[in-house]
């Protein structure tokens, strides 16, 4: 396993990779940084790490909208399913935890479990968990911190501010409440 930290507009970004796949992208202080990351070999010259860094630099410069990297995030089958859903959220789009729950075909009561899986995403930005907002459009948890989440959404064209709500994206797959005439 390899590690490499570089400066980006939102602070240091720690990349973790095998010889062939990106397995992590973390901001300082994230609880999910592997405990053994400090003992990994420096990966600045490893091809996958160089390519990942180049794509992150291009993303922050506004030249990249979709990451094209071999990624291998470690997680449970449920987490993997949630992270695949995150990868389907296009640059500039947003979704809610409830909408992801509906797309997975699990009961609405599982939205909190979906939120937990989103929060354990080990590859920040490239697996775009920052594009998930609360049911009311609020910026909810982000392992890298809400100010970074807001900055990432602004980079993608949303007027996001911590403590404010964004318009909620519509999705017919998430049940709507209908009232019968009185």
Coordinates of C-alpha atoms in Angstrom, one line a residue:
X1 CA 0.0 0.0 0.0
X2 CA 1.1 3.5 -0.8
X3 CA 0.3 7.0 0.5
X4 CA 0.8 10.4 -0.8
X5 CA -0.3 13.8 0.5
X6 CA -0.6 16.9 -1.6
X7 CA -2.1 20.4 -1.1
X8 CA -5.3 21.2 -2.9
X9 CA -7.6 24.2 -2.6
X10 CA -9.3 22.7 0.4
X11 CA -6.2 21.7 2.3
X12 CA -4.1 18.6 2.4
X13 CA -5.5 15.5 0.6
X14 CA -4.1 12.1 1.5
X15 CA -4.2 9.5 -1.3
X16 CA -3.9 5.8 -0.5
X17 CA -3.5 3.2 -3.2
X18 CA -2.3 -0.3 -4.1
X19 CA -0.1 -0.8 -7.1
X20 CA -3.1 -0.6 -9.4
X21 CA -6.1 1.0 -7.6
X22 CA -6.9 4.1 -5.6
X23 CA -8.3 3.0 -2.2
X24 CA -8.6 6.2 -0.3
X25 CA -8.7 10.0 -0.6
X26 CA -8.9 11.7 2.8
X27 CA -8.8 15.2 4.3
X28 CA -7.0 15.6 7.7
X29 CA -9.0 14.5 10.7
X30 CA -11.3 12.1 8.9
X31 CA -12.2 9.3 11.2
X32 CA -11.9 6.7 8.5
X33 CA -8.3 7.2 7.6
X34 CA -6.6 3.8 8.0
X35 CA -4.7 3.6 11.3
X36 CA -1.6 2.2 9.4
X37 CA -1.5 5.0 6.8
X38 CA 1.5 6.6 8.4
X39 CA 3.5 3.3 7.9
X40 CA 2.7 3.0 4.2
X41 CA 5.3 3.5 1.6
X42 CA 5.5 6.9 -0.1
X43 CA 3.6 6.6 -3.3
X44 CA 4.4 9.9 -5.1
X45 CA 6.0 8.0 -8.0
X46 CA 3.5 5.2 -8.2
X47 CA 1.6 5.5 -11.6
X48 CA -1.9 5.2 -10.1
X49 CA -1.1 7.8 -7.4
X50 CA 0.4 10.2 -10.0
X51 CA -2.8 9.8 -12.2
X52 CA -5.1 10.3 -9.2
X53 CA -3.3 13.4 -8.2
X54 CA -3.5 14.8 -11.8
X55 CA -7.2 14.1 -11.9
X56 CA -7.8 15.8 -8.5
X57 CA -5.8 18.8 -9.7
X58 CA -7.8 19.0 -12.9
X59 CA -11.1 18.7 -10.9
X60 CA -10.2 21.6 -8.7
X61 CA -9.1 23.6 -11.7
X62 CA -12.5 23.1 -13.3
X63 CA -11.1 20.9 -16.1
X64 CA -12.5 17.5 -14.9
X65 CA -16.1 16.6 -14.2
X66 CA -15.9 12.8 -13.9
X67 CA -13.0 10.8 -12.4
X68 CA -11.7 7.9 -14.5
X69 CA -9.6 6.0 -12.1
X70 CA -9.4 2.3 -11.1
X71 CA -10.8 2.4 -7.6
X72 CA -11.1 -0.3 -4.9
X73 CA -12.8 1.1 -1.8
X74 CA -13.0 -1.4 1.0
X75 CA -16.4 -1.9 2.6
X76 CA -19.3 -4.2 3.3
X77 CA -21.6 -5.3 0.4
X78 CA -24.2 -2.7 1.5
X79 CA -21.6 0.1 1.6
X80 CA -20.3 -1.0 -1.8
X81 CA -23.9 -0.7 -3.2
X82 CA -24.3 2.8 -1.7
X83 CA -21.0 3.9 -3.1
X84 CA -21.9 2.6 -6.6
X85 CA -25.0 4.8 -6.3
X86 CA -22.8 7.8 -5.4
X87 CA -20.8 7.2 -8.6
X88 CA -24.0 7.7 -10.6
X89 CA -24.5 11.3 -9.3
X90 CA -23.2 13.5 -12.1
X91 CA -21.1 16.6 -11.7
X92 CA -23.5 19.5 -10.8
X93 CA -26.3 17.2 -9.7
X94 CA -27.4 16.4 -6.1
X95 CA -29.5 13.7 -4.5
X96 CA -30.9 12.9 -1.1
X97 CA -30.3 10.0 1.3
X98 CA -33.9 9.0 0.8
X99 CA -33.5 9.0 -3.0
X100 CA -30.5 6.7 -2.7
X101 CA -32.5 4.5 -0.4
X102 CA -35.3 4.3 -3.0
X103 CA -32.9 3.5 -5.8
X104 CA -31.4 0.7 -3.7
X105 CA -34.9 -0.7 -3.3
X106 CA -34.7 -0.9 0.5
X107 CA -37.3 0.3 2.9
X108 CA -37.4 4.0 3.7
X109 CA -36.3 3.2 7.3
X110 CA -32.9 2.3 5.9
X111 CA -32.1 6.0 5.0
X112 CA -30.0 6.3 8.2
X113 CA -28.0 3.2 7.2
X114 CA -27.5 4.8 3.8
X115 CA -26.3 7.9 5.5
X116 CA -23.8 5.9 7.6
X117 CA -22.5 4.2 4.4
X118 CA -22.2 7.6 2.7
X119 CA -20.2 8.9 5.7
X120 CA -17.8 5.9 5.5
X121 CA -16.9 6.5 1.8
X122 CA -13.1 6.2 1.8
X123 CA -12.5 8.0 -1.5
X124 CA -13.7 11.6 -1.0
X125 CA -14.6 13.6 -4.1
X126 CA -13.9 10.8 -6.7
X127 CA -16.8 8.9 -5.1
X128 CA -18.9 12.0 -4.8
X129 CA -20.6 11.8 -1.4
X130 CA -20.5 15.6 -1.2
X131 CA -23.4 15.6 -3.7
X132 CA -25.8 14.1 -1.1
X133 CA -28.0 16.5 0.8
X134 CA -30.7 16.1 3.4
X135 CA -34.4 15.6 2.5
X136 CA -35.0 19.3 3.1
X137 CA -31.9 20.4 1.0
X138 CA -29.7 21.0 4.1
X139 CA -26.0 20.3 3.9
X140 CA -25.7 17.4 6.2
X141 CA -22.7 15.5 7.4
X142 CA -19.5 15.3 5.4
X143 CA -16.4 13.5 6.8
X144 CA -14.2 16.3 5.5
X145 CA -16.3 18.9 7.2
X146 CA -19.3 20.9 6.1
X147 CA -17.3 23.9 4.9
X148 CA -15.5 21.6 2.4
X149 CA -18.8 20.1 1.3
X150 CA -20.2 23.6 0.6
X151 CA -17.0 24.5 -1.3
X152 CA -17.2 21.4 -3.4
X153 CA -20.8 22.1 -4.2
X154 CA -20.0 25.7 -5.1
X155 CA -17.2 24.4 -7.4
X156 CA -19.9 22.4 -9.2
X157 CA -22.2 25.4 -9.6
X158 CA -24.5 25.3 -6.5
X159 CA -24.8 28.3 -4.2
X160 CA -24.1 26.1 -1.1
X161 CA -23.5 27.7 2.3
X162 CA -23.2 26.0 5.6
X163 CA -26.4 26.4 7.5
X164 CA -28.5 27.0 4.4
X165 CA -30.7 24.7 2.3
X166 CA -30.4 24.0 -1.4
X167 CA -33.5 23.2 -3.6
X168 CA -34.2 19.5 -3.2
X169 CA -33.8 17.5 -6.5
X170 CA -37.0 15.8 -7.6
X171 CA -37.1 12.1 -8.1
X172 CA -40.2 10.2 -9.0
X173 CA -38.8 7.1 -7.4
X174 CA -39.0 8.7 -4.0
X175 CA -42.6 8.5 -2.8
X176 CA -44.7 11.6 -2.8
X177 CA -47.5 12.4 -0.5
X178 CA -50.9 12.9 -2.2
X179 CA -53.9 14.3 -0.5
X180 CA -57.5 13.3 -1.4
X181 CA -59.9 16.1 -2.0
X182 CA -61.9 17.0 1.1

